[in-house]
Tab-separated table of C-alpha atoms in Angstrom:
chain	number	residue	atom	x	y	z
A	2	MET	CA	12.418	-0.507	60.039
A	3	ALA	CA	12.782	-3.901	57.904
A	4	THR	CA	8.970	-3.821	56.902
A	5	SER	CA	8.949	-0.065	55.637
A	6	THR	CA	12.261	-1.091	53.679
A	7	THR	CA	10.385	-3.949	52.157
A	8	HIS	CA	7.240	-1.703	51.385
A	9	ALA	CA	9.329	0.806	49.625
A	10	ARG	CA	11.179	-1.667	47.529
A	11	ARG	CA	7.769	-3.183	46.593
A	12	ARG	CA	6.333	0.257	45.634
A	13	GLY	CA	9.462	1.125	43.719
A	14	ALA	CA	9.141	-2.263	41.792
A	15	LEU	CA	5.615	-1.534	41.185
A	16	LEU	CA	6.084	1.961	40.014
A	17	HIS	CA	8.895	0.582	37.765
A	18	ARG	CA	6.592	-2.037	36.277
A	19	ILE	CA	3.809	0.640	35.596
A	20	ASP	CA	6.480	2.966	34.038
A	21	VAL	CA	7.903	0.185	31.672
A	22	LYS	CA	4.579	-1.155	30.593
A	23	GLY	CA	2.252	2.011	30.739
A	24	ALA	CA	4.618	4.461	29.189
A	25	PRO	CA	4.284	3.235	25.611
A	26	TYR	CA	0.452	3.704	25.942
A	27	ALA	CA	0.964	7.057	27.537
A	28	PHE	CA	3.103	8.136	24.516
A	29	VAL	CA	0.601	7.077	21.893
A	30	ALA	CA	-2.823	8.011	23.878
A	31	PRO	CA	-2.780	11.611	22.435
A	32	PHE	CA	-2.901	10.243	19.055
A	33	PHE	CA	-5.742	8.109	19.659
A	34	VAL	CA	-7.620	10.510	21.634
A	35	VAL	CA	-7.053	12.999	18.806
A	36	PHE	CA	-8.199	10.360	16.130
A	37	ALA	CA	-11.319	9.476	18.231
A	38	ALA	CA	-12.571	12.970	18.521
A	39	PHE	CA	-11.784	14.123	15.002
A	40	SER	CA	-11.909	11.050	12.999
A	41	PHE	CA	-13.663	7.906	14.363
A	42	TYR	CA	-16.723	9.908	16.132
A	43	PRO	CA	-17.468	11.981	12.991
A	44	LEU	CA	-17.287	8.918	10.867
A	45	VAL	CA	-19.600	6.964	13.191
A	46	TYR	CA	-22.042	10.195	13.621
A	47	THR	CA	-22.026	10.598	9.784
A	48	SER	CA	-23.116	7.198	9.203
A	49	TRP	CA	-25.972	7.507	11.858
A	50	ILE	CA	-27.046	10.801	10.202
A	51	SER	CA	-27.055	8.783	6.936
A	52	LEU	CA	-29.928	6.583	8.124
A	53	HIS	CA	-32.237	9.613	9.027
A	54	ARG	CA	-33.801	12.312	7.211
A	55	VAL	CA	-32.220	15.606	8.780
A	56	GLU	CA	-32.403	19.336	7.748
A	57	LEU	CA	-29.628	21.916	8.359
A	58	ALA	CA	-31.945	24.100	10.161
A	59	THR	CA	-33.290	21.499	12.673
A	60	LEU	CA	-30.338	19.219	13.253
A	61	ASP	CA	-31.842	17.812	16.506
A	62	VAL	CA	-34.904	16.646	14.723
A	63	MET	CA	-34.066	13.260	13.085
A	64	GLU	CA	-36.621	11.101	11.321
A	65	TRP	CA	-35.476	7.475	10.915
A	66	VAL	CA	-35.516	6.378	7.133
A	67	ALA	CA	-33.032	3.586	7.400
A	68	PHE	CA	-31.521	2.963	4.133
A	69	ASP	CA	-33.952	5.086	2.048
A	70	ASN	CA	-31.246	7.847	1.610
A	71	TYR	CA	-29.023	4.999	-0.043
A	72	VAL	CA	-31.633	3.979	-2.356
A	73	GLU	CA	-32.517	7.416	-3.458
A	74	LEU	CA	-28.921	8.209	-4.108
A	75	TRP	CA	-28.590	5.117	-6.214
A	76	ASN	CA	-31.426	5.934	-8.400
A	77	ASP	CA	-30.333	9.813	-8.567
A	78	SER	CA	-28.832	10.336	-11.915
A	79	ARG	CA	-26.944	13.463	-10.334
A	80	PHE	CA	-24.760	11.013	-8.326
A	81	TRP	CA	-23.835	9.038	-11.269
A	82	ASN	CA	-22.924	12.150	-13.166
A	83	ALA	CA	-20.716	13.386	-10.262
A	84	LEU	CA	-19.267	9.976	-9.910
A	85	GLY	CA	-18.282	9.881	-13.631
A	86	ASN	CA	-16.989	13.413	-13.435
A	87	THR	CA	-14.677	12.426	-10.461
A	88	ILE	CA	-13.440	9.332	-12.106
A	89	THR	CA	-12.718	11.373	-15.333
A	90	ILE	CA	-11.101	14.293	-13.521
A	91	GLY	CA	-9.128	12.042	-11.503
A	92	VAL	CA	-7.826	10.290	-14.414
A	93	ILE	CA	-6.820	13.011	-16.636
A	94	SER	CA	-5.340	14.994	-13.595
A	95	THR	CA	-3.503	11.946	-11.822
A	96	VAL	CA	-1.938	9.963	-14.620
A	97	PRO	CA	-0.184	13.174	-16.372
A	98	GLN	CA	0.759	14.530	-12.973
A	99	LEU	CA	2.447	11.549	-11.566
A	100	LEU	CA	4.263	10.824	-15.000
A	101	MET	CA	5.504	14.508	-14.858
A	102	ALA	CA	6.579	14.037	-11.277
A	103	LEU	CA	8.480	10.979	-12.053
A	104	GLY	CA	10.298	13.028	-14.904
A	105	LEU	CA	10.936	15.760	-12.909
A	106	ALA	CA	12.344	13.783	-10.062
A	107	HIS	CA	14.565	12.054	-12.421
A	108	LEU	CA	16.137	15.260	-13.617
A	109	LEU	CA	16.624	16.670	-10.177
A	110	ASN	CA	18.323	13.418	-9.073
A	111	TYR	CA	21.291	14.375	-11.330
A	112	ARG	CA	24.043	16.805	-10.084
A	113	MET	CA	23.324	20.005	-11.912
A	114	ARG	CA	23.821	23.804	-11.275
A	115	GLY	CA	20.974	25.335	-9.251
A	116	SER	CA	19.510	22.087	-8.178
A	117	LEU	CA	18.555	23.171	-4.650
A	118	PHE	CA	16.769	26.414	-6.255
A	119	PHE	CA	14.682	24.035	-8.693
A	120	ARG	CA	13.814	21.621	-5.694
A	121	VAL	CA	12.547	24.581	-3.493
A	122	ALA	CA	10.526	26.144	-6.562
A	123	SER	CA	8.833	22.804	-7.142
A	124	LEU	CA	7.296	23.295	-3.811
A	125	VAL	CA	5.804	26.822	-4.593
A	126	PRO	CA	2.770	25.717	-6.379
A	127	TYR	CA	2.056	23.141	-3.304
A	128	ALA	CA	2.504	25.982	-0.807
A	129	THR	CA	0.150	28.281	-3.013
A	130	SER	CA	-3.516	28.340	-1.585
A	131	VAL	CA	-6.090	26.575	-3.521
A	132	GLY	CA	-8.279	29.670	-3.788
A	133	ALA	CA	-5.383	31.673	-5.177
A	134	ALA	CA	-4.217	28.927	-7.641
A	135	ALA	CA	-7.990	28.384	-8.950
A	136	LEU	CA	-8.646	32.265	-9.248
A	137	VAL	CA	-5.398	32.665	-11.501
A	138	PHE	CA	-6.139	29.548	-13.433
A	139	THR	CA	-9.899	30.779	-13.905
A	140	MET	CA	-8.630	34.097	-15.420
A	141	LEU	CA	-6.231	32.026	-17.776
A	142	PHE	CA	-9.120	29.982	-19.020
A	143	GLU	CA	-11.787	32.902	-19.281
A	144	ARG	CA	-13.606	32.712	-22.370
A	145	ASP	CA	-13.383	36.149	-23.705
A	146	PHE	CA	-10.331	37.665	-22.120
A	147	GLY	CA	-8.250	34.649	-21.040
A	148	MET	CA	-4.655	34.122	-21.935
A	149	ILE	CA	-5.213	30.436	-23.100
A	150	ASN	CA	-7.881	31.561	-25.626
A	151	TRP	CA	-5.627	34.636	-26.796
A	152	ALA	CA	-2.796	31.993	-27.356
A	153	LEU	CA	-5.144	29.953	-29.448
A	154	GLY	CA	-6.431	32.754	-31.339
A	155	ALA	CA	-2.569	33.784	-32.042
A	156	VAL	CA	-2.269	30.328	-33.811
A	157	GLY	CA	-5.510	30.514	-35.640
A	158	LEU	CA	-7.660	28.295	-33.487
A	159	ASP	CA	-11.150	29.288	-32.377
A	160	PRO	CA	-11.623	30.264	-28.765
A	161	VAL	CA	-12.776	27.550	-26.364
A	162	ASP	CA	-15.783	28.118	-23.747
A	163	TRP	CA	-13.692	26.096	-20.922
A	164	GLU	CA	-16.531	26.322	-18.446
A	165	ALA	CA	-19.635	25.592	-20.452
A	166	ASP	CA	-18.380	22.665	-22.033
A	167	LYS	CA	-17.921	19.292	-20.342
A	168	TRP	CA	-14.446	17.987	-21.443
A	169	PRO	CA	-12.836	21.500	-21.737
A	170	ALA	CA	-13.976	22.451	-18.245
A	171	GLN	CA	-12.475	19.270	-16.620
A	172	ILE	CA	-9.400	19.750	-18.797
A	173	ALA	CA	-9.043	23.027	-16.981
A	174	ILE	CA	-9.801	21.959	-13.520
A	175	SER	CA	-7.206	19.130	-14.157
A	176	THR	CA	-4.660	21.772	-15.077
A	177	ILE	CA	-5.088	23.347	-11.652
A	178	VAL	CA	-4.817	20.106	-9.885
A	179	ILE	CA	-1.683	19.086	-12.040
A	180	TRP	CA	0.165	22.628	-11.449
A	181	ARG	CA	-0.330	22.209	-7.553
A	182	TRP	CA	0.738	18.811	-6.856
A	183	THR	CA	3.166	17.753	-9.524
A	184	GLY	CA	6.127	19.275	-7.547
A	185	TYR	CA	5.085	17.622	-4.469
A	186	ASN	CA	5.095	14.364	-5.637
A	187	ALA	CA	8.338	14.864	-7.417
A	188	LEU	CA	10.064	15.591	-4.221
A	189	LEU	CA	8.641	12.382	-2.812
A	190	TYR	CA	10.212	10.434	-5.651
A	191	LEU	CA	13.519	12.494	-5.516
A	192	ALA	CA	13.689	11.316	-1.855
A	193	ALA	CA	13.172	7.710	-2.625
A	194	MET	CA	15.504	7.741	-5.674
A	195	GLN	CA	18.243	9.107	-3.302
A	196	ALA	CA	17.880	6.352	-1.244
A	197	ILE	CA	18.814	3.627	-3.925
A	198	PRO	CA	22.427	2.458	-3.538
A	199	ALA	CA	24.698	3.972	-6.197
A	200	ASP	CA	26.234	0.709	-6.716
A	201	ARG	CA	23.229	-0.468	-8.456
A	202	TYR	CA	23.664	2.130	-11.076
A	203	GLU	CA	27.434	1.417	-11.478
A	204	ALA	CA	26.594	-2.217	-12.084
A	205	ALA	CA	23.927	-1.460	-14.454
A	206	ALA	CA	26.502	0.860	-16.619
A	207	ILE	CA	29.155	-1.812	-16.244
A	208	ASP	CA	26.482	-4.054	-18.154
A	209	GLY	CA	26.214	-1.430	-20.763
A	210	ALA	CA	22.726	-0.139	-19.846
A	211	SER	CA	21.805	3.049	-21.063
A	212	ARG	CA	20.313	5.958	-18.902
A	213	TRP	CA	16.834	4.921	-20.051
A	214	LYS	CA	17.374	1.442	-19.116
A	215	GLN	CA	18.750	2.460	-15.852
A	216	PHE	CA	15.613	4.410	-15.369
A	217	THR	CA	13.302	1.553	-16.111
A	218	HIS	CA	15.231	-1.199	-14.554
A	219	VAL	CA	16.808	0.362	-11.555
A	220	THR	CA	15.159	3.654	-10.727
A	221	VAL	CA	11.627	2.719	-11.180
A	222	PRO	CA	11.729	-0.844	-9.256
A	223	GLY	CA	13.484	0.987	-6.555
A	224	ILE	CA	10.826	3.599	-5.882
A	225	ARG	CA	8.072	1.072	-6.523
A	226	SER	CA	6.559	1.560	-2.890
A	227	THR	CA	6.820	5.203	-3.150
A	228	ILE	CA	4.950	5.298	-6.322
A	229	VAL	CA	2.005	3.197	-4.840
A	230	PHE	CA	1.962	5.549	-1.837
A	231	THR	CA	1.375	8.639	-4.294
A	232	ILE	CA	-1.103	6.618	-6.494
A	233	VAL	CA	-3.095	6.101	-3.143
A	234	LEU	CA	-2.641	9.799	-2.113
A	235	SER	CA	-3.926	10.910	-5.578
A	236	THR	CA	-6.725	8.697	-5.587
A	237	ILE	CA	-7.861	10.225	-2.105
A	238	GLY	CA	-7.409	13.621	-3.362
A	239	ALA	CA	-9.335	13.123	-6.630
A	240	THR	CA	-12.104	11.500	-4.739
A	241	GLN	CA	-12.331	14.404	-2.590
A	242	LEU	CA	-11.568	17.215	-4.996
A	243	PHE	CA	-13.816	20.269	-4.085
A	244	GLY	CA	-12.152	23.611	-3.967
A	245	GLU	CA	-10.714	23.678	-7.642
A	246	PRO	CA	-14.112	23.060	-9.334
A	247	LEU	CA	-15.920	25.257	-6.832
A	248	ILE	CA	-13.896	28.321	-7.552
A	249	PHE	CA	-13.627	27.473	-11.185
A	250	GLY	CA	-17.366	27.997	-11.337
A	251	GLN	CA	-17.291	31.637	-10.250
A	252	GLY	CA	-20.445	31.700	-8.609
A	253	PRO	CA	-23.807	29.959	-8.209
A	254	ASN	CA	-22.666	27.454	-10.954
A	255	GLY	CA	-19.625	26.497	-8.986
A	256	VAL	CA	-21.764	24.493	-6.342
A	257	SER	CA	-23.662	22.542	-8.928
A	258	GLY	CA	-20.582	22.105	-11.226
A	259	GLY	CA	-21.806	24.155	-14.008
A	260	ALA	CA	-25.116	24.782	-15.693
A	261	ASP	CA	-25.563	21.108	-16.765
A	262	ASN	CA	-23.387	19.593	-13.902
A	263	GLN	CA	-20.802	18.864	-16.337
A	264	TYR	CA	-17.953	19.142	-13.853
A	265	GLN	CA	-19.671	18.525	-10.711
A	266	THR	CA	-17.655	16.031	-8.396
A	267	LEU	CA	-18.680	14.115	-5.448
A	268	GLY	CA	-17.388	16.788	-3.096
A	269	LEU	CA	-19.736	19.366	-4.557
A	270	LEU	CA	-22.544	17.224	-4.454
A	271	LEU	CA	-22.189	16.619	-0.936
A	272	TYR	CA	-21.772	20.301	-0.377
A	273	GLU	CA	-24.997	20.981	-2.732
A	274	GLU	CA	-27.194	18.450	-0.700
A	275	GLY	CA	-26.062	19.702	2.775
A	276	TRP	CA	-25.743	23.363	2.389
A	277	LYS	CA	-27.670	24.402	-0.557
A	278	ASN	CA	-30.619	21.910	-0.343
A	279	TYR	CA	-30.291	21.567	3.511
A	280	GLN	CA	-30.502	17.852	3.353
A	281	MET	CA	-27.875	16.578	5.729
A	282	GLY	CA	-28.971	12.993	5.593
A	283	ARG	CA	-28.480	12.883	2.160
A	284	SER	CA	-25.379	14.875	2.541
A	285	ALA	CA	-23.935	12.125	4.773
A	286	THR	CA	-24.948	9.467	2.474
A	287	VAL	CA	-22.708	11.072	-0.177
A	288	ALA	CA	-19.945	11.105	2.248
A	289	TRP	CA	-20.257	7.534	2.879
A	290	ALA	CA	-20.503	6.603	-0.655
A	291	MET	CA	-17.352	8.475	-1.324
A	292	PHE	CA	-15.709	6.367	1.646
A	293	LEU	CA	-17.021	3.180	0.280
A	294	LEU	CA	-15.754	4.018	-3.195
A	295	LEU	CA	-12.182	4.471	-1.709
A	296	VAL	CA	-12.347	1.196	-0.094
A	297	LEU	CA	-13.551	-0.340	-3.182
A	298	VAL	CA	-10.612	0.894	-5.149
A	299	PHE	CA	-8.167	-0.482	-2.418
A	300	VAL	CA	-9.646	-3.637	-2.329
A	301	ALA	CA	-9.440	-4.003	-6.195
A	302	GLN	CA	-5.794	-2.903	-5.985
A	303	ARG	CA	-4.889	-5.467	-3.541
A	304	LEU	CA	-6.436	-8.154	-5.392
A	305	ILE	CA	-4.655	-7.239	-8.664
A	306	ARG	CA	-1.410	-7.086	-6.864
A	307	ARG	CA	-1.954	-10.566	-5.442
A	308	LEU	CA	-3.045	-11.997	-8.594
A	309	ARG	CA	0.259	-10.343	-10.146
A	310	SER	CA	2.380	-12.089	-7.512
A	311	ALA	CA	0.726	-15.347	-7.823
A	312	ARG	CA	1.278	-15.298	-11.597
A	313	THR	CA	4.929	-14.092	-10.922
A	314	SER	CA	5.416	-16.874	-8.477
């Protein structure tokens, strides 16, 4: 009887120890399983494909070429054109977008009538599908019957061929991105602003700080981490830009980014190589080039941040 009681106690102690030590791993295990299946494995497999010559019709037939795909991509003018377009579209869409989002959040942070309505309304563009948004803006920027050219003609300006020319096309695509993401980033900034203690503003007002100085010396430093977060998100989104330029092209030119590749991004080049030219090895190489580009951007950002902190200290 004593022996069975001792075994039961040991068994209970063992189960308790397993429960205490193993439960945390059991709770986080689903995340790692999903991450391994849908993120880590595709990342590794894509890197493996990039070292082979693989066609879309025969994915089971691979020819080892080592780093030849990367060398060809480095010498391909289309890659550098797509990289330049991705950077320029990213800059002219991200910078105005975040500045407008910061100003909109600052306005929504004040008590005013209908503030809840404006906060909900700012999310409508984000909730709209990229296909619907791109189609609407494509009609607005249409050369012959678009509302934008009609407005330009009303003030005596010549119509603009928004799709055929490089900079007008990139500005039009950036407008779609700005419209879709400004409200989303504004709500992120608003949530961060509301977490700033009110006594900071009271102390600044007592010291005679104007609304603008309160914004620059209290609000912006208080949400600095959120600003960095939105910059990171916007950089990733700009690098992966795909739907807006694809639909803006209205047909075969959408994949190639226009007749002269004037607005082809890295995402469009990846799609063109894999699903139009059937070269999955080169498509995977473009994907890894996009990943390495993001890594370089984030490393440069960290280095700049460390240099600034070192100078400050």
